Short mmCIF file of C-alpha atoms and ligand atoms in Angstrom, two decimals:
data_model
loop_
_atom_site.label_atom_id
_atom_site.label_comp_id
_atom_site.label_asym_id
_atom_site.label_seq_id
_atom_site.Cartn_x
_atom_site.Cartn_y
_atom_site.Cartn_z
CA MET L 1 -0.20 -0.15 0.09
CA PRO L 2 1.60 3.15 -1.02
CA THR L 3 2.36 6.53 1.43
CA LEU L 4 2.24 9.92 0.55
CA PHE L 5 6.03 9.70 0.35
CA ASP L 6 6.32 6.97 -1.96
CA PRO L 7 7.24 7.68 -5.37
CA VAL L 8 4.96 7.94 -8.30
CA ARG L 9 4.94 8.83 -11.99
CA ALA L 10 2.42 11.26 -13.47
CA GLY L 11 2.82 11.29 -17.31
CA ASP L 12 6.38 12.14 -17.99
CA LEU L 13 7.25 13.29 -14.79
CA SER L 14 9.02 11.20 -11.81
CA LEU L 15 7.75 12.56 -8.74
CA PRO L 16 9.67 11.47 -5.21
CA ASN L 17 6.81 11.94 -3.09
CA ARG L 18 3.12 12.32 -3.41
CA ILE L 19 2.97 15.72 -1.84
CA VAL L 20 2.18 18.90 -4.46
CA MET L 21 2.01 22.04 -3.31
CA ALA L 22 -1.26 23.47 -4.69
CA PRO L 23 -1.26 26.45 -7.40
CA LEU L 24 -1.85 29.17 -4.99
CA THR L 25 -2.73 33.24 -6.18
CA ARG L 26 -0.15 35.71 -4.30
CA ASN L 27 -0.54 38.78 -6.11
CA ARG L 28 3.47 39.92 -5.94
CA ALA L 29 4.31 40.23 -9.52
CA PRO L 30 3.53 43.64 -10.57
CA GLY L 31 3.60 44.27 -14.46
CA ALA L 32 2.88 40.81 -14.55
CA LEU L 33 6.16 39.72 -14.43
CA PRO L 34 7.82 36.84 -12.11
CA ASN L 35 10.51 38.19 -9.95
CA ALA L 36 13.34 37.55 -7.39
CA LEU L 37 11.24 37.39 -4.31
CA MET L 38 8.73 34.88 -6.48
CA ALA L 39 12.20 32.71 -6.88
CA THR L 40 12.89 32.32 -3.31
CA TYR L 41 9.15 31.20 -2.47
CA TYR L 42 9.31 28.21 -4.94
CA ARG L 43 12.55 27.48 -4.36
CA GLN L 44 12.02 27.23 -0.95
CA ARG L 45 9.20 24.53 -1.51
CA ALA L 46 11.40 22.48 -3.65
CA SER L 47 10.78 19.34 -1.27
CA ALA L 48 7.27 18.75 -2.80
CA GLY L 49 6.65 16.20 -5.08
CA LEU L 50 5.30 18.67 -7.35
CA ILE L 51 5.12 22.63 -7.70
CA ILE L 52 2.46 24.03 -9.39
CA THR L 53 2.57 27.85 -9.88
CA GLU L 54 0.29 30.13 -8.97
CA ALA L 55 -2.38 30.63 -11.73
CA THR L 56 -0.42 32.25 -14.93
CA ALA L 57 -2.29 34.34 -17.42
CA ILE L 58 -2.03 33.49 -21.02
CA SER L 59 -2.66 36.52 -22.10
CA HIS L 60 -3.60 40.04 -21.06
CA GLN L 61 -7.07 39.21 -22.01
CA GLY L 62 -6.62 36.63 -19.49
CA GLN L 63 -6.35 38.74 -16.49
CA GLY L 64 -8.33 39.60 -13.66
CA TYR L 65 -6.16 40.33 -10.62
CA ALA L 66 -4.07 43.13 -10.05
CA ASP L 67 -0.33 41.54 -9.77
CA VAL L 68 -0.51 38.43 -10.97
CA PRO L 69 1.98 36.70 -13.53
CA GLY L 70 1.56 36.14 -16.53
CA LEU L 71 3.46 34.14 -19.47
CA TRP L 72 2.90 35.84 -23.41
CA SER L 73 6.00 37.53 -23.62
CA ASP L 74 9.43 36.87 -24.21
CA ALA L 75 10.69 38.79 -21.09
CA GLN L 76 8.13 36.36 -18.52
CA VAL L 77 9.32 33.58 -20.29
CA ALA L 78 12.98 35.05 -19.08
CA ALA L 79 11.92 35.82 -15.57
CA TRP L 80 10.11 32.47 -15.37
CA LYS L 81 12.98 30.39 -16.41
CA THR L 82 14.96 32.16 -13.25
CA ILE L 83 12.29 30.83 -11.17
CA THR L 84 12.27 27.02 -12.76
CA ASP L 85 16.08 26.87 -12.82
CA GLY L 86 16.11 27.56 -8.65
CA VAL L 87 13.58 24.91 -8.31
CA HIS L 88 15.60 22.32 -10.39
CA ALA L 89 18.92 23.62 -8.95
CA ALA L 90 17.42 22.57 -5.35
CA GLY L 91 16.20 19.37 -6.53
CA GLY L 92 12.42 20.25 -7.68
CA ARG L 93 9.80 20.06 -10.51
CA ILE L 94 7.78 22.74 -11.39
CA VAL L 95 4.61 23.03 -13.79
CA VAL L 96 2.83 26.55 -14.50
CA GLN L 97 -0.65 26.69 -14.29
CA LEU L 98 -2.25 28.12 -17.55
CA TRP L 99 -5.10 30.74 -16.61
CA HIS L 100 -8.07 32.77 -18.59
CA VAL L 101 -10.30 34.29 -16.18
CA GLY L 102 -12.80 34.98 -18.38
CA ARG L 103 -15.27 37.06 -16.95
CA VAL L 104 -14.20 37.42 -13.70
CA SER L 105 -11.64 40.42 -14.31
CA HIS L 106 -12.75 44.20 -14.48
CA VAL L 107 -11.98 46.83 -16.75
CA ASP L 108 -9.09 48.97 -15.32
CA LEU L 109 -6.91 44.85 -16.09
CA GLN L 110 -7.88 44.54 -19.65
CA PRO L 111 -6.58 45.53 -22.59
CA GLY L 112 -7.54 49.32 -23.59
CA GLY L 113 -9.69 49.16 -20.71
CA GLY L 114 -12.76 46.67 -22.40
CA ALA L 115 -15.41 44.88 -21.07
CA PRO L 116 -13.89 40.88 -19.70
CA VAL L 117 -14.91 38.09 -21.94
CA ALA L 118 -17.09 35.46 -21.34
CA PRO L 119 -19.31 32.68 -22.54
CA SER L 120 -22.43 35.37 -22.26
CA ALA L 121 -23.11 38.60 -21.19
CA ILE L 122 -24.03 37.39 -17.47
CA ALA L 123 -22.01 39.11 -14.40
CA ALA L 124 -20.28 37.29 -11.91
CA LYS L 125 -21.56 38.08 -8.38
CA THR L 126 -17.62 37.83 -7.24
CA LYS L 127 -15.06 40.08 -6.43
CA THR L 128 -11.50 40.73 -7.93
CA VAL L 129 -8.66 42.32 -6.63
CA LEU L 130 -6.78 45.91 -7.66
CA ILE L 131 -3.91 47.47 -5.85
CA LYS L 132 -2.86 51.12 -6.19
CA ASP L 133 -0.51 52.32 -4.21
CA GLY L 134 0.84 49.28 -2.97
CA VAL L 135 -3.20 48.88 -1.41
CA PRO L 136 -5.32 45.93 -2.49
CA SER L 137 -9.14 46.76 -2.70
CA PHE L 138 -11.75 44.12 -3.27
CA VAL L 139 -13.97 45.15 -5.39
CA GLU L 140 -16.70 43.61 -8.02
CA THR L 141 -15.98 42.13 -11.56
CA SER L 142 -17.31 44.30 -14.58
CA MET L 143 -20.14 43.29 -16.68
CA PRO L 144 -18.44 40.95 -19.51
CA ARG L 145 -19.42 41.09 -23.15
CA ALA L 146 -20.40 37.66 -24.62
CA LEU L 147 -17.09 36.42 -26.97
CA ASP L 148 -17.97 36.04 -30.78
CA ILE L 149 -17.88 32.42 -31.97
CA ALA L 150 -14.69 33.97 -34.31
CA GLU L 151 -12.93 34.63 -31.11
CA LEU L 152 -12.59 31.50 -30.12
CA PRO L 153 -9.84 29.82 -32.50
CA GLY L 154 -7.36 32.88 -30.79
CA ILE L 155 -7.86 31.69 -27.16
CA VAL L 156 -7.27 28.23 -27.85
CA ALA L 157 -4.24 29.70 -29.64
CA ASP L 158 -3.15 32.06 -26.47
CA TYR L 159 -3.25 28.11 -23.99
CA ARG L 160 -1.15 27.00 -27.28
CA ARG L 161 1.36 30.02 -26.86
CA ALA L 162 1.14 29.52 -23.27
CA ALA L 163 2.19 25.97 -23.44
CA ARG L 164 4.82 26.90 -25.80
CA ASN L 165 6.34 29.27 -23.61
CA ALA L 166 5.68 27.24 -20.57
CA ILE L 167 8.07 24.50 -22.17
CA ALA L 168 10.97 27.25 -23.20
CA ALA L 169 10.98 28.78 -19.64
CA GLY L 170 12.35 25.22 -18.70
CA PHE L 171 9.02 24.03 -17.08
CA ASP L 172 8.32 20.30 -16.66
CA GLY L 173 4.85 20.47 -17.52
CA VAL L 174 1.60 22.86 -17.55
CA GLU L 175 -1.79 22.67 -15.37
CA VAL L 176 -4.90 24.36 -17.79
CA HIS L 177 -6.85 25.67 -15.18
CA ALA L 178 -10.17 24.79 -16.02
CA ALA L 179 -11.93 25.42 -12.23
CA ASN L 180 -13.02 27.93 -9.72
CA GLY L 181 -15.30 29.74 -11.86
CA TYR L 182 -12.48 30.79 -15.07
CA LEU L 183 -13.30 31.07 -18.12
CA LEU L 184 -13.31 27.33 -18.95
CA ASP L 185 -15.23 26.27 -16.10
CA GLN L 186 -17.63 29.23 -17.37
CA PHE L 187 -18.09 27.45 -20.80
CA LEU L 188 -18.79 24.10 -18.94
CA LYS L 189 -21.72 25.04 -16.56
CA THR L 190 -24.97 25.98 -17.06
CA GLY L 191 -25.41 28.82 -14.88
CA SER L 192 -23.06 31.13 -16.96
CA ASN L 193 -23.06 29.41 -20.27
CA HIS L 194 -26.54 30.49 -22.30
CA ARG L 195 -24.73 30.54 -25.73
CA SER L 196 -26.93 28.56 -28.33
CA ASP L 197 -24.06 27.93 -30.99
CA ALA L 198 -21.48 25.16 -31.03
CA TYR L 199 -20.64 25.92 -27.86
CA GLY L 200 -23.37 26.27 -25.65
CA GLY L 201 -26.36 24.12 -24.85
CA SER L 202 -25.66 20.50 -24.63
CA ILE L 203 -23.00 18.81 -22.16
CA ALA L 204 -21.09 17.96 -25.62
CA ASN L 205 -20.89 21.65 -26.65
CA ARG L 206 -20.25 23.50 -23.17
CA ALA L 207 -17.32 20.73 -23.24
CA ARG L 208 -15.84 21.79 -26.34
CA LEU L 209 -13.56 24.79 -25.88
CA LEU L 210 -12.59 22.57 -23.09
CA LEU L 211 -11.68 19.91 -25.25
CA GLU L 212 -9.91 22.19 -27.88
CA VAL L 213 -7.91 23.70 -25.78
CA MET L 214 -6.41 20.29 -24.07
CA ARG L 215 -6.02 18.74 -27.34
CA ALA L 216 -4.01 21.89 -28.66
CA VAL L 217 -1.94 21.86 -25.53
CA THR L 218 -1.20 17.96 -25.42
CA GLU L 219 -0.19 18.71 -29.40
CA GLU L 220 2.01 21.72 -28.56
CA ILE L 221 3.94 19.81 -25.67
CA GLY L 222 2.91 16.49 -25.75
CA GLY L 223 0.17 15.04 -23.08
CA GLY L 224 2.76 13.61 -20.59
CA ARG L 225 3.65 16.85 -19.76
CA THR L 226 -0.19 18.35 -19.53
CA ALA L 227 -2.67 18.42 -16.73
CA LEU L 228 -5.41 19.72 -15.69
CA ARG L 229 -7.53 21.36 -12.92
CA LEU L 230 -11.44 20.80 -12.54
CA SER L 231 -13.90 21.98 -9.25
CA PRO L 232 -17.17 19.79 -10.50
CA VAL L 233 -19.06 21.53 -8.02
CA THR L 234 -17.46 24.39 -6.32
CA PRO L 235 -19.76 27.75 -5.96
CA ALA L 236 -16.41 29.72 -6.45
CA ASN L 237 -17.24 32.67 -8.48
CA ASP L 238 -20.47 32.02 -8.75
CA VAL L 239 -20.41 29.37 -10.81
CA VAL L 240 -23.26 26.49 -11.23
CA ASP L 241 -24.48 23.19 -13.23
CA ALA L 242 -27.51 21.55 -13.24
CA GLU L 243 -26.04 18.36 -13.58
CA PRO L 244 -22.26 18.05 -13.17
CA GLN L 245 -22.25 14.51 -12.72
CA PRO L 246 -22.56 13.14 -17.04
CA LEU L 247 -20.97 16.95 -17.42
CA PHE L 248 -17.77 15.86 -15.86
CA GLY L 249 -18.34 12.17 -16.91
CA HIS L 250 -18.32 13.60 -20.28
CA VAL L 251 -14.95 15.37 -19.80
CA VAL L 252 -13.12 12.81 -18.41
CA ARG L 253 -14.39 10.32 -20.91
CA ALA L 254 -13.47 12.58 -23.75
CA LEU L 255 -9.85 13.14 -21.96
CA ALA L 256 -8.63 9.74 -21.22
CA PRO L 257 -7.23 9.44 -25.13
CA LEU L 258 -4.58 12.82 -24.37
CA GLY L 259 -2.67 10.53 -22.39
CA LEU L 260 -2.48 13.15 -19.56
CA ALA L 261 0.01 13.56 -16.85
CA TYR L 262 -2.48 13.95 -13.72
CA VAL L 263 -5.95 15.06 -13.44
CA HIS L 264 -6.95 17.76 -10.39
CA ILE L 265 -9.93 17.44 -8.70
CA ILE L 266 -10.90 20.40 -6.31
CA GLU L 267 -13.35 18.24 -3.78
CA GLY L 268 -16.81 20.70 -2.75
CA SER L 269 -16.35 24.06 -2.36
CA THR L 270 -12.48 25.67 -3.19
CA GLY L 271 -11.47 26.25 0.17
CA GLY L 272 -14.21 25.36 1.92
CA PRO L 273 -16.48 22.95 2.95
CA ARG L 274 -15.17 19.35 1.24
CA GLU L 275 -19.05 18.25 1.30
CA LEU L 276 -21.94 20.57 -0.04
CA PRO L 277 -25.42 18.95 0.60
CA ASP L 278 -26.88 21.14 -2.07
CA ARG L 279 -24.09 20.00 -4.86
CA PRO L 280 -23.78 16.19 -4.42
CA PHE L 281 -21.39 14.57 -6.26
CA ASP L 282 -19.53 11.00 -6.66
CA TYR L 283 -15.60 11.70 -7.01
CA ALA L 284 -15.11 7.84 -7.13
CA GLY L 285 -17.52 7.74 -9.48
CA LEU L 286 -15.92 10.44 -11.76
CA LYS L 287 -12.32 8.90 -11.04
CA ALA L 288 -13.61 5.10 -12.25
CA ALA L 289 -15.31 6.43 -15.41
CA TYR L 290 -12.07 8.18 -16.42
CA ARG L 291 -9.72 4.67 -15.94
CA ALA L 292 -12.96 2.45 -17.38
CA SER L 293 -12.42 4.94 -20.73
CA GLY L 294 -8.49 4.08 -20.39
CA GLY L 295 -7.60 7.33 -18.94
CA GLN L 296 -4.12 6.95 -17.90
CA GLY L 297 -1.63 9.43 -15.89
CA ALA L 298 -1.95 10.29 -11.94
CA TRP L 299 -5.64 11.17 -10.08
CA MET L 300 -5.01 14.25 -7.38
CA VAL L 301 -7.01 15.39 -5.12
CA ASN L 302 -7.53 18.75 -3.29
CA ASN L 303 -9.09 21.08 -0.70
CA GLY L 304 -8.70 20.50 3.38
CA TYR L 305 -6.53 17.91 3.46
CA ASP L 306 -4.66 17.52 6.31
CA SER L 307 -2.08 14.18 7.28
CA ALA L 308 -4.43 12.14 8.47
CA LEU L 309 -7.20 12.79 5.47
CA ALA L 310 -4.07 12.88 2.93
CA SER L 311 -2.49 9.56 3.97
CA GLN L 312 -6.46 8.15 3.59
CA ALA L 313 -7.18 9.10 0.01
CA VAL L 314 -3.37 8.36 -0.51
CA ALA L 315 -4.17 4.40 1.04
CA ASP L 316 -8.00 4.69 -0.93
CA GLY L 317 -6.29 4.85 -4.32
CA ALA L 318 -5.58 8.75 -5.02
CA ASP L 319 -1.90 9.39 -6.12
CA LEU L 320 -1.12 12.67 -5.27
CA VAL L 321 -2.78 15.19 -2.67
CA ALA L 322 -2.06 18.41 -3.58
CA PHE L 323 -1.68 21.07 0.04
CA GLY L 324 -1.91 24.79 -0.46
CA LYS L 325 -2.54 26.87 3.17
CA LEU L 326 -0.07 24.07 4.51
CA PHE L 327 2.41 25.06 2.06
CA ILE L 328 2.21 28.61 2.44
CA ALA L 329 2.94 28.70 5.97
CA ASN L 330 5.36 25.32 5.95
CA PRO L 331 8.19 25.50 2.81
CA ASP L 332 9.08 22.43 4.20
CA LEU L 333 5.86 20.65 4.39
CA PRO L 334 6.94 16.97 3.24
CA ARG L 335 9.38 16.88 6.01
CA ARG L 336 6.47 18.21 8.47
CA LEU L 337 4.14 15.76 7.28
CA ARG L 338 6.84 12.51 7.71
CA GLU L 339 7.88 13.66 10.95
CA GLY L 340 4.57 14.82 12.11
CA ALA L 341 6.41 18.12 13.20
CA GLN L 342 4.21 20.84 13.89
CA MET L 343 3.26 23.38 11.53
CA ASN L 344 3.19 26.84 10.99
CA VAL L 345 -0.32 28.18 10.80
CA PRO L 346 -1.02 30.40 7.52
CA GLU L 347 -2.32 34.15 8.07
CA ARG L 348 -5.15 34.53 5.50
CA ALA L 349 -3.75 38.63 6.02
CA THR L 350 -0.76 38.36 4.36
CA PHE L 351 -1.86 35.98 1.37
CA TYR L 352 -2.55 38.78 -1.41
CA GLY L 353 -0.13 41.21 -2.24
CA GLY L 354 2.85 42.92 -0.40
CA LEU L 355 6.61 41.43 -0.21
CA GLU L 356 8.31 39.11 1.80
CA LYS L 357 6.22 39.16 5.38
CA GLY L 358 3.93 36.04 4.86
CA TYR L 359 5.27 34.63 1.97
CA THR L 360 9.19 34.03 2.25
CA ASP L 361 10.06 34.37 6.03
CA TYR L 362 8.14 31.42 6.99
CA PRO L 363 10.58 29.25 8.71
CA ALA L 364 11.27 25.91 7.84
CA LEU L 365 12.21 23.59 10.68
CA PRO L 366 16.19 23.95 12.15
C1 8OZ X 3 -7.71 33.24 -4.78
C2 8OZ X 3 -7.95 34.75 -5.11
C3 8OZ X 3 -7.45 34.94 -6.83
C4 8OZ X 3 -7.74 33.93 -7.62
C5 8OZ X 3 -8.57 30.17 -8.11
C6 8OZ X 3 -6.84 31.57 -9.09
O1 8OZ X 3 -9.59 29.90 -7.41
C7 8OZ X 3 -7.40 31.43 -8.31
C8 8OZ X 3 -7.85 32.32 -7.03
C9 8OZ X 3 -7.33 32.19 -6.10
O2 8OZ X 3 -8.22 29.28 -8.71
#
């Protein structure tokens, strides 16, 4: 029976343990450019079986928060390269999370001050972060405009370019962010997708953009270096689907032939309860549907895992467990889990924005 501390393969990646650093937005990349402070933060966490970077915009249009990084320009590729070099030199592995926020944005963050884009012109009842003079403020998202069908190939091309850039920047692979109510999740779910063309209506139509993106990315860099994050029932960023079980069953069956490195599932409400009475979901059934369709690679679970829950998940057949808040506060999390050591407590006030405090100053064990 494997434990959290045993090695595992995830597509082309060989991981020395099953403890993954979850993607964590930290808003410390002014100008959408990664920097030396971020390099220190990631390098400190290189003992993770795998690091997944904070969500990283594939295009200026894909940005929805102040001071989050991007991966569309040569300058961003060069800046990320110093980070991947540092993690590799410290013995780690790192993939980048590719992000388009869709409607979860604000005109102040969009090219030319335009409206954010979405499957349909329906505002998300959620907030985003602007930073002025170093001070973060939480503001309502702006009213989006519906994407014209003729614009969708350009968005697929932006994901493809970001995947190519990721490899140039030295990443070990990419994770496509299709969770938490961002663009690809907005297309998947009935609450945010009211389209009447080939990208709306039926499950197959709502999943079309995601599958086009996944095919483009795997064609560009190979399935064994490509992964996907999903959140079937999260209410994060105001998304809901009428029938998530058949929707996500369709998605994983369609993904099976791509030979992905891993599939990453947020169980329940992102950062909140793992079970939602009004949004039941059978995660074991989803995994079984993926495997029954020939889906390879690792199965990664996330949301609210502590040491005991994570050990149980691995004993029950999860290949990888992603930890968010615990990795913010504990750069040496794998060692602390192995030794049953005391954990530093994460400080919410320093999650988003700022400098070293609450970022690179959490101590490792002596
Ligand atoms: C917290 C704050 C801003 C963005 C997600 C990328 O929920 C995020 C995010 C989380 O996936």
